[in-house]
mmCIF file of C-alpha atoms in Angstrom:
data_model
loop_
_atom_site.group_PDB
_atom_site.id
_atom_site.type_symbol
_atom_site.label_atom_id
_atom_site.label_comp_id
_atom_site.label_asym_id
_atom_site.label_seq_id
_atom_site.Cartn_x
_atom_site.Cartn_y
_atom_site.Cartn_z
ATOM 1 C CA UNK A 1 -167.214 32.518 267.348
ATOM 2 C CA UNK A 2 -170.908 33.297 267.500
ATOM 3 C CA UNK A 3 -171.171 31.634 270.936
ATOM 4 C CA UNK A 4 -168.268 33.758 272.194
ATOM 5 C CA UNK A 5 -169.976 36.941 270.965
ATOM 6 C CA UNK A 6 -173.197 35.969 272.748
ATOM 7 C CA UNK A 7 -171.241 35.294 275.940
ATOM 8 C CA UNK A 8 -169.418 38.651 275.655
ATOM 9 C CA UNK A 9 -172.698 40.468 275.044
ATOM 10 C CA UNK A 10 -174.160 38.862 278.161
ATOM 11 C CA UNK A 11 -171.144 39.988 280.183
ATOM 12 C CA UNK A 12 -171.427 43.426 278.574
ATOM 13 C CA UNK A 13 -175.082 43.712 279.505
ATOM 14 C CA UNK A 14 -174.330 42.849 283.133
ATOM 15 C CA UNK A 15 -171.459 45.334 283.333
ATOM 16 C CA UNK A 16 -173.507 48.038 281.620
ATOM 17 C CA UNK A 17 -176.359 47.584 284.064
ATOM 18 C CA UNK A 18 -174.196 47.379 287.195
ATOM 19 C CA UNK A 19 -172.123 50.445 286.228
ATOM 20 C CA UNK A 20 -175.106 52.316 284.736
ATOM 21 C CA UNK A 21 -173.151 52.992 281.537
ATOM 22 C CA UNK A 22 -174.569 55.426 279.002
ATOM 23 C CA UNK A 23 -175.199 54.443 275.394
ATOM 24 C CA UNK A 24 -172.221 56.578 274.372
ATOM 25 C CA UNK A 25 -169.909 54.771 276.810
ATOM 26 C CA UNK A 26 -171.115 51.369 275.636
ATOM 27 C CA UNK A 27 -170.463 52.383 272.025
ATOM 28 C CA UNK A 28 -166.910 53.450 272.906
ATOM 29 C CA UNK A 29 -166.310 50.114 274.608
ATOM 30 C CA UNK A 30 -167.653 48.195 271.595
ATOM 31 C CA UNK A 31 -165.486 50.232 269.237
ATOM 32 C CA UNK A 32 -162.395 49.549 271.357
ATOM 33 C CA UNK A 33 -163.366 45.874 271.569
ATOM 34 C CA UNK A 34 -163.550 45.601 267.780
ATOM 35 C CA UNK A 35 -160.323 47.496 267.113
ATOM 36 C CA UNK A 36 -158.250 45.660 269.718
ATOM 37 C CA UNK A 37 -159.837 42.218 269.399
ATOM 38 C CA UNK A 38 -160.496 41.900 273.134
ATOM 39 C CA UNK A 39 -163.510 40.970 275.207
ATOM 40 C CA UNK A 40 -166.075 43.510 276.372
ATOM 41 C CA UNK A 41 -164.891 43.362 279.973
ATOM 42 C CA UNK A 42 -161.256 43.916 279.038
ATOM 43 C CA UNK A 43 -162.221 46.853 276.850
ATOM 44 C CA UNK A 44 -164.317 48.429 279.610
ATOM 45 C CA UNK A 45 -161.450 48.112 282.097
ATOM 46 C CA UNK A 46 -158.921 49.527 279.615
ATOM 47 C CA UNK A 47 -161.108 52.577 279.002
ATOM 48 C CA UNK A 48 -161.710 53.118 282.709
ATOM 49 C CA UNK A 49 -165.454 52.453 282.510
ATOM 50 C CA UNK A 50 -165.268 49.370 284.754
ATOM 51 C CA UNK A 51 -162.939 47.713 287.240
ATOM 52 C CA UNK A 52 -161.601 44.181 287.408
ATOM 53 C CA UNK A 53 -164.064 43.568 290.241
ATOM 54 C CA UNK A 54 -166.910 44.597 287.932
ATOM 55 C CA UNK A 55 -165.818 41.987 285.401
ATOM 56 C CA UNK A 56 -165.489 39.293 288.065
ATOM 57 C CA UNK A 57 -168.936 40.195 289.369
ATOM 58 C CA UNK A 58 -170.392 39.907 285.856
ATOM 59 C CA UNK A 59 -168.756 36.518 285.367
ATOM 60 C CA UNK A 60 -170.074 35.345 288.722
ATOM 61 C CA UNK A 61 -173.598 36.359 287.685
ATOM 62 C CA UNK A 62 -173.301 34.586 284.359
ATOM 63 C CA UNK A 63 -171.970 31.360 285.842
ATOM 64 C CA UNK A 64 -174.067 31.527 289.054
ATOM 65 C CA UNK A 65 -170.975 31.722 291.289
ATOM 66 C CA UNK A 66 -171.338 33.761 294.506
ATOM 67 C CA UNK A 67 -168.877 36.642 294.555
ATOM 68 C CA UNK A 68 -168.878 39.797 296.671
ATOM 69 C CA UNK A 69 -166.460 42.659 295.988
ATOM 70 C CA UNK A 70 -165.508 44.266 299.303
ATOM 71 C CA UNK A 71 -166.536 47.770 298.325
ATOM 72 C CA UNK A 72 -169.908 46.594 297.001
ATOM 73 C CA UNK A 73 -171.017 44.294 299.815
ATOM 74 C CA UNK A 74 -168.957 45.527 302.776
ATOM 75 C CA UNK A 75 -167.764 41.984 303.337
ATOM 76 C CA UNK A 76 -164.958 41.351 305.820
ATOM 77 C CA UNK A 77 -161.707 40.974 303.827
ATOM 78 C CA UNK A 78 -160.919 37.785 305.767
ATOM 79 C CA UNK A 79 -163.617 36.091 303.660
ATOM 80 C CA UNK A 80 -161.212 35.614 300.747
ATOM 81 C CA UNK A 81 -163.371 32.983 299.067
ATOM 82 C CA UNK A 82 -165.954 35.736 298.565
ATOM 83 C CA UNK A 83 -163.859 38.844 298.021
ATOM 84 C CA UNK A 84 -160.912 37.349 296.106
ATOM 85 C CA UNK A 85 -162.205 34.068 294.622
ATOM 86 C CA UNK A 86 -159.219 33.637 292.290
ATOM 87 C CA UNK A 87 -156.482 34.325 294.849
ATOM 88 C CA UNK A 88 -154.017 31.671 296.094
ATOM 89 C CA UNK A 89 -155.835 31.666 299.433
ATOM 90 C CA UNK A 90 -159.214 30.951 297.838
ATOM 91 C CA UNK A 91 -157.656 28.280 295.636
ATOM 92 C CA UNK A 92 -156.259 26.587 298.761
ATOM 93 C CA UNK A 93 -159.756 26.444 300.257
ATOM 94 C CA UNK A 94 -161.147 24.954 297.048
ATOM 95 C CA UNK A 95 -158.409 22.309 297.141
ATOM 96 C CA UNK A 96 -159.346 21.473 300.743
ATOM 97 C CA UNK A 97 -163.006 21.349 299.750
ATOM 98 C CA UNK A 98 -162.209 18.898 296.943
ATOM 99 C CA UNK A 99 -160.384 16.592 299.358
ATOM 100 C CA UNK A 100 -163.305 16.699 301.778
ATOM 101 C CA UNK A 101 -165.816 15.992 299.012
ATOM 102 C CA UNK A 102 -163.858 12.893 297.999
ATOM 103 C CA UNK A 103 -162.936 11.587 301.445
ATOM 104 C CA UNK A 104 -165.629 12.853 303.815
ATOM 105 C CA UNK A 105 -168.755 13.818 301.870
ATOM 106 C CA UNK A 106 -168.761 10.660 299.785
ATOM 107 C CA UNK A 107 -172.082 9.052 300.579
ATOM 108 C CA UNK A 108 -171.184 7.739 304.034
ATOM 109 C CA UNK A 109 -173.279 8.462 307.120
ATOM 110 C CA UNK A 110 -173.477 12.272 307.449
ATOM 111 C CA UNK A 111 -171.470 13.886 310.221
ATOM 112 C CA UNK A 112 -170.799 17.424 311.322
ATOM 113 C CA UNK A 113 -167.207 18.612 311.007
ATOM 114 C CA UNK A 114 -165.546 20.311 313.989
ATOM 115 C CA UNK A 115 -162.487 22.451 313.309
ATOM 116 C CA UNK A 116 -160.029 22.511 316.213
ATOM 117 C CA UNK A 117 -156.601 24.017 316.862
ATOM 118 C CA UNK A 118 -153.990 23.958 319.641
ATOM 119 C CA UNK A 119 -153.919 27.677 320.407
ATOM 120 C CA UNK A 120 -155.656 30.977 319.795
ATOM 121 C CA UNK A 121 -154.459 32.712 316.628
ATOM 122 C CA UNK A 122 -153.989 29.565 314.546
ATOM 123 C CA UNK A 123 -156.570 30.788 312.014
ATOM 124 C CA UNK A 124 -159.342 28.379 312.924
ATOM 125 C CA UNK A 125 -162.200 30.883 312.615
ATOM 126 C CA UNK A 126 -160.793 32.181 309.319
ATOM 127 C CA UNK A 127 -160.569 28.604 308.038
ATOM 128 C CA UNK A 128 -164.106 27.670 309.142
ATOM 129 C CA UNK A 129 -165.672 30.721 307.529
ATOM 130 C CA UNK A 130 -163.944 30.315 304.185
ATOM 131 C CA UNK A 131 -164.445 26.554 304.067
ATOM 132 C CA UNK A 132 -168.164 27.077 304.700
ATOM 133 C CA UNK A 133 -168.348 29.666 301.914
ATOM 134 C CA UNK A 134 -166.525 27.386 299.472
ATOM 135 C CA UNK A 135 -168.877 24.485 300.249
ATOM 136 C CA UNK A 136 -171.930 26.718 299.835
ATOM 137 C CA UNK A 137 -170.598 27.943 296.496
ATOM 138 C CA UNK A 138 -171.190 24.416 295.173
ATOM 139 C CA UNK A 139 -174.895 24.905 295.898
ATOM 140 C CA UNK A 140 -175.315 22.546 298.863
ATOM 141 C CA UNK A 141 -177.086 23.916 301.936
ATOM 142 C CA UNK A 142 -174.247 24.687 304.349
ATOM 143 C CA UNK A 143 -174.517 25.607 308.022
ATOM 144 C CA UNK A 144 -171.650 27.223 309.924
ATOM 145 C CA UNK A 145 -172.090 26.900 313.687
ATOM 146 C CA UNK A 146 -170.005 29.102 315.955
ATOM 147 C CA UNK A 147 -169.412 26.882 318.986
ATOM 148 C CA UNK A 148 -166.529 28.986 320.282
ATOM 149 C CA UNK A 149 -168.405 30.006 323.400
ATOM 150 C CA UNK A 150 -165.281 31.658 324.822
ATOM 151 C CA UNK A 151 -164.249 34.065 322.061
ATOM 152 C CA UNK A 152 -166.737 34.001 319.149
ATOM 153 C CA UNK A 153 -165.942 35.863 315.920
ATOM 154 C CA UNK A 154 -168.097 34.409 313.143
ATOM 155 C CA UNK A 155 -170.766 37.083 313.638
ATOM 156 C CA UNK A 156 -168.077 39.728 313.099
ATOM 157 C CA UNK A 157 -166.820 38.151 309.880
ATOM 158 C CA UNK A 158 -170.312 37.921 308.388
ATOM 159 C CA UNK A 159 -171.724 41.099 309.937
ATOM 160 C CA UNK A 160 -174.525 39.314 311.789
ATOM 161 C CA UNK A 161 -176.777 40.188 314.706
ATOM 162 C CA UNK A 162 -175.303 38.352 317.693
ATOM 163 C CA UNK A 163 -178.082 38.940 320.207
ATOM 164 C CA UNK A 164 -179.179 35.278 320.094
ATOM 165 C CA UNK A 165 -177.522 32.084 318.973
ATOM 166 C CA UNK A 166 -176.148 28.744 320.118
ATOM 167 C CA UNK A 167 -175.840 29.701 323.785
ATOM 168 C CA UNK A 168 -179.527 30.630 323.941
ATOM 169 C CA UNK A 169 -180.541 27.322 322.343
ATOM 170 C CA UNK A 170 -178.412 25.220 324.695
ATOM 171 C CA UNK A 171 -179.649 27.101 327.769
ATOM 172 C CA UNK A 172 -183.272 26.887 326.651
ATOM 173 C CA UNK A 173 -183.658 30.639 326.277
ATOM 174 C CA UNK A 174 -183.974 31.039 322.510
ATOM 175 C CA UNK A 175 -186.961 33.202 321.590
ATOM 176 C CA UNK A 176 -186.215 34.235 318.000
ATOM 177 C CA UNK A 177 -184.406 33.248 314.827
ATOM 178 C CA UNK A 178 -180.966 31.897 315.726
ATOM 179 C CA UNK A 179 -179.836 30.791 312.252
ATOM 180 C CA UNK A 180 -179.203 33.566 309.753
ATOM 181 C CA UNK A 181 -178.927 33.280 305.973
ATOM 182 C CA UNK A 182 -176.019 35.022 304.232
ATOM 183 C CA UNK A 183 -177.395 37.259 301.498
ATOM 184 C CA UNK A 184 -174.313 37.106 299.267
ATOM 185 C CA UNK A 185 -174.241 33.280 299.391
ATOM 186 C CA UNK A 186 -177.849 32.044 299.413
ATOM 187 C CA UNK A 187 -176.850 28.447 300.293
ATOM 188 C CA UNK A 188 -174.913 29.536 303.392
ATOM 189 C CA UNK A 189 -176.425 29.829 306.872
ATOM 190 C CA UNK A 190 -174.686 30.829 310.107
ATOM 191 C CA UNK A 191 -175.591 30.233 313.730
ATOM 192 C CA UNK A 192 -173.630 32.703 315.890
ATOM 193 C CA UNK A 193 -172.887 32.146 319.572
ATOM 194 C CA UNK A 194 -175.123 34.906 320.871
ATOM 195 C CA UNK A 195 -174.443 35.988 324.439
ATOM 196 C CA UNK A 196 -171.113 34.586 325.664
ATOM 197 C CA UNK A 197 -172.013 32.312 328.593
ATOM 198 C CA UNK A 198 -170.118 31.956 331.899
ATOM 199 C CA UNK A 199 -170.242 28.132 331.665
ATOM 200 C CA UNK A 200 -169.229 27.224 328.078
ATOM 201 C CA UNK A 201 -167.998 23.692 328.760
ATOM 202 C CA UNK A 202 -171.131 22.727 330.682
ATOM 203 C CA UNK A 203 -173.335 23.934 327.818
ATOM 204 C CA UNK A 204 -171.641 21.874 325.099
ATOM 205 C CA UNK A 205 -171.548 18.826 327.403
ATOM 206 C CA UNK A 206 -175.339 18.821 327.628
ATOM 207 C CA UNK A 207 -177.164 16.194 325.542
ATOM 208 C CA UNK A 208 -178.915 19.056 323.765
ATOM 209 C CA UNK A 209 -175.760 19.864 321.796
ATOM 210 C CA UNK A 210 -175.472 16.378 320.315
ATOM 211 C CA UNK A 211 -179.189 16.315 319.534
ATOM 212 C CA UNK A 212 -178.848 19.698 317.846
ATOM 213 C CA UNK A 213 -176.015 18.452 315.602
ATOM 214 C CA UNK A 214 -178.080 15.428 314.541
ATOM 215 C CA UNK A 215 -181.055 17.670 313.796
ATOM 216 C CA UNK A 216 -178.899 19.964 311.663
ATOM 217 C CA UNK A 217 -177.637 17.007 309.608
ATOM 218 C CA UNK A 218 -181.212 16.279 308.533
ATOM 219 C CA UNK A 219 -181.648 19.828 307.221
ATOM 220 C CA UNK A 220 -178.244 20.745 305.781
ATOM 221 C CA UNK A 221 -175.831 19.097 303.382
ATOM 222 C CA UNK A 222 -172.757 20.351 305.266
ATOM 223 C CA UNK A 223 -172.355 21.389 308.908
ATOM 224 C CA UNK A 224 -169.091 23.102 309.887
ATOM 225 C CA UNK A 225 -168.467 23.874 313.564
ATOM 226 C CA UNK A 226 -165.996 26.430 314.922
ATOM 227 C CA UNK A 227 -164.552 25.664 318.374
ATOM 228 C CA UNK A 228 -162.414 27.305 321.072
ATOM 229 C CA UNK A 229 -158.669 26.648 320.984
ATOM 230 C CA UNK A 230 -157.641 23.499 322.866
ATOM 231 C CA UNK A 231 -155.504 25.640 325.182
ATOM 232 C CA UNK A 232 -158.695 27.025 326.751
ATOM 233 C CA UNK A 233 -159.915 23.641 327.992
ATOM 234 C CA UNK A 234 -161.832 20.561 326.916
ATOM 235 C CA UNK A 235 -164.544 22.374 324.933
ATOM 236 C CA UNK A 236 -163.141 21.519 321.497
ATOM 237 C CA UNK A 237 -162.782 17.824 322.361
ATOM 238 C CA UNK A 238 -166.378 17.641 323.573
ATOM 239 C CA UNK A 239 -167.680 19.493 320.505
ATOM 240 C CA UNK A 240 -165.692 17.252 318.140
ATOM 241 C CA UNK A 241 -167.036 14.125 319.834
ATOM 242 C CA UNK A 242 -170.609 15.356 319.362
ATOM 243 C CA UNK A 243 -169.923 16.251 315.725
ATOM 244 C CA UNK A 244 -168.350 12.924 314.772
ATOM 245 C CA UNK A 245 -165.422 14.254 312.712
ATOM 246 C CA UNK A 246 -162.674 16.818 313.151
ATOM 247 C CA UNK A 247 -159.954 18.729 311.324
ATOM 248 C CA UNK A 248 -156.949 20.156 313.148
ATOM 249 C CA UNK A 249 -155.595 23.564 312.118
ATOM 250 C CA UNK A 250 -151.982 24.581 312.800
ATOM 251 C CA UNK A 251 -150.256 27.828 311.844
ATOM 252 C CA UNK A 252 -146.983 27.581 309.995
ATOM 253 C CA UNK A 253 -143.933 28.731 311.995
ATOM 254 C CA UNK A 254 -146.083 29.511 315.039
ATOM 255 C CA UNK A 255 -147.867 26.402 316.332
ATOM 256 C CA UNK A 256 -145.724 24.498 318.829
ATOM 257 C CA UNK A 257 -145.038 20.951 317.666
ATOM 258 C CA UNK A 258 -145.556 19.545 321.165
ATOM 259 C CA UNK A 259 -148.975 21.213 321.447
ATOM 260 C CA UNK A 260 -149.987 19.912 318.018
ATOM 261 C CA UNK A 261 -148.865 16.372 318.833
ATOM 262 C CA UNK A 262 -150.743 16.473 322.125
ATOM 263 C CA UNK A 263 -153.934 17.630 320.425
ATOM 264 C CA UNK A 264 -153.722 14.978 317.706
ATOM 265 C CA UNK A 265 -153.081 12.286 320.327
ATOM 266 C CA UNK A 266 -156.335 13.112 322.136
ATOM 267 C CA UNK A 267 -158.289 11.818 319.143
ATOM 268 C CA UNK A 268 -156.955 8.301 319.686
ATOM 269 C CA UNK A 269 -159.457 7.958 322.530
ATOM 270 C CA UNK A 270 -162.165 10.134 320.988
ATOM 271 C CA UNK A 271 -165.314 8.965 319.166
ATOM 272 C CA UNK A 272 -164.597 11.697 316.616
ATOM 273 C CA UNK A 273 -162.772 10.681 313.469
ATOM 274 C CA UNK A 274 -159.701 12.848 312.824
ATOM 275 C CA UNK A 275 -159.641 13.652 309.109
ATOM 276 C CA UNK A 276 -156.214 15.266 309.117
ATOM 277 C CA UNK A 277 -154.131 18.318 309.937
ATOM 278 C CA UNK A 278 -154.258 21.516 307.861
ATOM 279 C CA UNK A 279 -151.291 23.893 307.984
ATOM 280 C CA UNK A 280 -152.425 27.512 307.711
ATOM 281 C CA UNK A 281 -149.886 29.547 305.737
ATOM 282 C CA UNK A 282 -151.965 32.737 305.493
#
């Protein structure tokens, strides 16, 4: 019981500080807590002195779990693993992460993971971003590389400067910092595309891309790579081959079976190991 009280007081202190509660408000919350037999956070929410997001934020601080309420951090709502960490969508990403930790990140030779899909709109970028966040939430240094040189979106999801990125590195024009750290998830880093090039396939076919992936694997625990849809050309196949492993994303009730089968079949002749197919239901 004493341990629970200490834990509640810690949560209470975090909520009080984040909401700038007055001594009178804190006393009202404590009185309600005692009379109703509830936790400090529940009492604060019931009295209107805090929101559910405030309680989740306090818990995340106490247990060192990155969490970013939308209204506090202006995070894109597509990043459900950050904004709604206890939602069914976030739980699905944690389940995928667990499978990868057991079957892919299990002490074997490190490889980057390319995420590919048959067509635009399958949810590949959404999947990459949230998978990267969920991996970083475990504490391992995680790098998300936007290699969709045809229609990049990762910089939009994370609110990043997109003036320089992968395209500048591959063309030998990089002059500044091309990898950016995500403030709300200290273990997460993102390399945006930068300027969209006129020759995307030629850039990823250069030896520099494969060398870059190998270099990243010496500096990061996890490297996740977003790619263009297979319908745009061979880019995703080339990127996957350089990465060494791939996941295929399909959207439920939208992805054509023939297109999915054709994409999966291409990995029979690819040096990349196909880890499986994920069906996006969100």
